[in-house]
Short mmCIF file of C-alpha atoms in Angstrom, two decimals:
data_model
loop_
_atom_site.label_atom_id
_atom_site.label_comp_id
_atom_site.label_asym_id
_atom_site.label_seq_id
_atom_site.Cartn_x
_atom_site.Cartn_y
_atom_site.Cartn_z
CA UNK W 1 103.38 88.66 129.69
CA UNK W 2 100.69 88.03 127.14
CA UNK W 3 99.83 91.15 124.99
CA UNK W 4 96.33 91.87 123.97
CA UNK W 5 95.08 91.03 120.57
CA UNK W 6 94.89 93.62 118.19
CA UNK W 7 97.80 96.37 120.04
CA UNK W 8 100.44 97.59 118.35
CA UNK W 9 102.61 95.60 121.28
CA UNK W 10 100.50 92.54 120.48
CA UNK W 11 101.63 92.92 116.46
CA UNK W 12 105.03 93.72 117.48
CA UNK W 13 105.03 89.98 118.98
CA UNK W 14 103.34 88.83 116.17
CA UNK W 15 105.60 89.90 113.75
CA UNK W 16 108.33 88.47 115.92
CA UNK W 17 107.28 85.38 115.60
CA UNK W 18 105.81 85.15 112.73
CA UNK W 19 109.57 86.64 111.46
CA UNK W 20 111.62 84.30 113.17
CA UNK W 21 109.41 81.12 111.79
CA UNK W 22 109.45 81.85 108.57
CA UNK W 23 113.09 82.24 108.66
CA UNK W 24 113.54 78.71 110.33
CA UNK W 25 111.92 77.06 107.17
CA UNK W 26 114.81 75.10 105.57
CA UNK W 27 116.40 77.09 102.59
CA UNK W 28 115.93 74.34 100.55
CA UNK W 29 112.54 73.67 101.31
CA UNK W 30 112.00 77.28 100.25
CA UNK W 31 113.00 77.40 97.25
CA UNK W 32 110.42 74.35 96.62
CA UNK W 33 107.65 76.43 97.51
CA UNK W 34 108.59 79.18 95.85
CA UNK W 35 108.52 77.27 92.63
CA UNK W 36 105.01 76.38 92.96
CA UNK W 37 104.02 80.21 94.08
CA UNK W 38 105.49 80.75 90.91
CA UNK W 39 103.49 78.33 89.12
CA UNK W 40 100.45 79.65 91.46
CA UNK W 41 101.25 82.85 90.58
CA UNK W 42 100.61 82.09 86.61
CA UNK W 43 97.60 80.87 87.25
CA UNK W 44 95.99 83.61 89.42
CA UNK W 45 97.24 86.11 86.72
CA UNK W 46 96.97 84.44 83.63
CA UNK W 47 98.84 86.55 80.82
CA UNK W 48 101.31 88.82 81.60
CA UNK W 49 102.14 90.54 78.19
CA UNK W 50 101.85 94.51 78.51
CA UNK W 51 100.97 94.87 82.13
CA UNK W 52 103.59 95.83 84.77
CA UNK W 53 104.51 93.78 87.72
CA UNK W 54 105.71 94.97 91.02
CA UNK W 55 107.34 92.22 93.36
CA UNK W 56 110.09 92.99 96.00
CA UNK W 57 113.73 91.85 96.90
CA UNK W 58 113.21 89.05 99.21
CA UNK W 59 114.09 89.88 102.81
CA UNK W 60 114.14 88.02 106.02
CA UNK W 61 113.33 84.46 104.09
CA UNK W 62 110.30 86.44 102.20
CA UNK W 63 109.38 84.18 99.08
CA UNK W 64 112.54 84.51 95.89
CA UNK W 65 110.25 85.22 93.33
CA UNK W 66 113.08 86.97 91.16
CA UNK W 67 113.49 84.06 88.93
CA UNK W 68 109.72 84.16 88.10
CA UNK W 69 109.35 87.96 87.43
CA UNK W 70 111.99 87.40 84.38
CA UNK W 71 110.33 84.82 82.77
CA UNK W 72 107.17 86.70 83.27
CA UNK W 73 109.37 89.74 81.46
CA UNK W 74 110.90 87.18 78.88
CA UNK W 75 106.64 86.78 78.62
CA UNK W 76 106.33 90.84 77.85
CA UNK W 77 105.38 92.05 81.24
CA UNK W 78 107.35 95.50 82.63
CA UNK W 79 109.12 94.91 86.11
CA UNK W 80 109.69 97.13 88.99
CA UNK W 81 110.42 97.16 92.56
CA UNK W 82 108.68 99.15 95.21
CA UNK W 83 110.74 101.92 96.58
CA UNK W 84 110.75 104.21 100.40
CA UNK W 85 110.89 107.84 99.63
CA UNK W 86 109.88 108.46 103.14
CA UNK W 87 108.46 107.15 106.55
CA UNK W 88 104.63 107.22 106.81
CA UNK W 89 104.33 108.02 102.55
CA UNK W 90 103.15 106.00 99.48
CA UNK W 91 105.98 103.51 98.00
CA UNK W 92 107.30 105.11 94.92
CA UNK W 93 108.20 101.75 91.72
CA UNK W 94 110.48 101.67 89.50
CA UNK W 95 110.89 99.98 86.63
CA UNK W 96 113.65 97.38 86.73
CA UNK W 97 115.28 94.90 84.43
CA UNK W 98 117.28 91.94 86.14
CA UNK W 99 120.82 92.96 86.09
CA UNK W 100 120.05 95.95 86.15
CA UNK W 101 122.64 97.45 88.99
CA UNK W 102 120.47 98.80 91.69
CA UNK W 103 121.29 100.79 95.00
CA UNK W 104 120.53 100.33 98.49
CA UNK W 105 117.37 101.24 99.98
CA UNK W 106 115.52 101.15 103.67
CA UNK W 107 117.20 98.36 105.49
CA UNK W 108 120.10 97.72 102.99
CA UNK W 109 117.69 96.39 100.73
CA UNK W 110 118.35 96.78 96.84
CA UNK W 111 116.01 99.23 94.78
CA UNK W 112 116.42 100.55 91.56
CA UNK W 113 118.42 104.19 91.22
CA UNK W 114 116.52 107.68 91.05
CA UNK W 115 117.08 107.73 87.68
CA UNK W 116 114.94 104.63 86.73
CA UNK W 117 111.84 105.04 85.56
CA UNK W 118 108.29 105.74 88.50
CA UNK W 119 105.54 103.64 86.69
CA UNK W 120 102.36 102.71 88.13
CA UNK W 121 102.04 98.83 88.23
CA UNK W 122 99.02 96.50 87.33
CA UNK W 123 99.87 93.31 89.47
CA UNK W 124 101.38 94.75 92.89
CA UNK W 125 102.81 91.84 95.14
CA UNK W 126 103.26 92.45 98.88
CA UNK W 127 104.76 89.95 101.16
CA UNK W 128 102.83 89.13 104.37
CA UNK W 129 104.61 88.68 107.54
CA UNK W 130 101.22 87.29 108.27
CA UNK W 131 98.14 87.08 106.53
CA UNK W 132 94.48 86.52 107.87
CA UNK W 133 91.11 85.12 106.25
CA UNK W 134 90.19 88.61 105.12
CA UNK W 135 93.25 88.84 103.27
CA UNK W 136 94.21 91.83 105.82
CA UNK W 137 98.00 91.19 105.88
CA UNK W 138 100.60 91.64 108.97
CA UNK W 139 103.56 93.76 107.17
CA UNK W 140 106.88 95.15 108.83
CA UNK W 141 104.24 97.86 110.79
CA UNK W 142 105.49 100.85 108.44
CA UNK W 143 102.04 101.27 106.58
CA UNK W 144 103.56 101.82 103.48
CA UNK W 145 101.93 99.10 101.74
CA UNK W 146 98.39 99.83 103.10
CA UNK W 147 99.68 104.12 102.10
CA UNK W 148 100.25 102.70 99.05
CA UNK W 149 97.21 100.27 98.07
CA UNK W 150 95.52 103.46 99.65
CA UNK W 151 96.80 106.15 96.88
CA UNK W 152 96.27 103.20 93.89
CA UNK W 153 93.03 103.08 94.72
CA UNK W 154 91.93 106.57 95.45
CA UNK W 155 94.07 107.71 92.02
CA UNK W 156 91.41 105.28 89.95
CA UNK W 157 94.70 103.30 89.28
CA UNK W 158 93.13 99.68 89.41
CA UNK W 159 96.00 97.82 90.54
CA UNK W 160 95.54 94.78 91.69
CA UNK W 161 97.51 93.14 94.77
CA UNK W 162 98.26 89.72 95.70
CA UNK W 163 99.36 89.40 99.69
CA UNK W 164 102.21 86.19 98.86
CA UNK W 165 103.56 84.16 101.67
CA UNK W 166 103.44 80.56 103.56
CA UNK W 167 101.20 78.96 104.87
CA UNK W 168 103.15 79.40 108.43
CA UNK W 169 101.91 83.34 108.06
CA UNK W 170 98.37 82.04 108.34
CA UNK W 171 96.62 83.96 111.21
CA UNK W 172 92.89 84.05 112.43
CA UNK W 173 93.03 87.11 112.46
CA UNK W 174 95.34 90.52 112.52
CA UNK W 175 92.85 92.43 114.63
CA UNK W 176 92.51 95.06 111.53
CA UNK W 177 92.10 98.40 112.31
CA UNK W 178 90.99 101.46 110.15
CA UNK W 179 93.67 101.68 107.73
CA UNK W 180 94.51 98.31 107.33
CA UNK W 181 93.51 97.23 103.40
CA UNK W 182 93.14 93.95 102.45
CA UNK W 183 94.46 92.41 99.53
CA UNK W 184 92.50 91.70 96.56
CA UNK W 185 94.08 87.98 96.34
CA UNK W 186 96.43 85.59 98.03
CA UNK W 187 98.41 82.62 97.50
CA UNK W 188 100.30 80.99 100.08
CA UNK W 189 102.27 77.55 99.74
CA UNK W 190 102.44 75.29 102.60
CA UNK W 191 106.16 73.74 103.66
CA UNK W 192 106.14 70.56 105.12
CA UNK W 193 108.38 69.93 108.57
#
């Protein structure tokens, strides 16, 4: 049965299809693309010294930017990881230093412990399941990033939100709903094959 575009059932079906396609990309091809993604992020962001960058722990075939993040820290950036505190709430960002001991968060994704410093990022990297031409992101369906972006903007914090992924995740439209918020920028890397 064909789902009606834009409905929750359609989004769920698109998520499954796009995640399956992303996970089918060979690991070596993703690793090569992640190096290109790091170069493009450096060009887009510029000097990172004194800035706080929130990345994410890679999950279900998402780009792995941890080496790039470590290089940003070496160049004077502070790093953070997003943390789910509760359903239907914005994410919290906790400072992270590569090598620090992490705890298991939602979906067993590693997160900094509760004792880690809470920070406000200047740059938020957001992995995409799908991304359309207007930079609207199809995510996992919890609405965490949309609530987080809205909260940052409502508080007057000028965090730059960058969607990251692979060109295989491009969509014509996600049929944005009123609560969907577009990314400020997006970097998608093509993977052959």
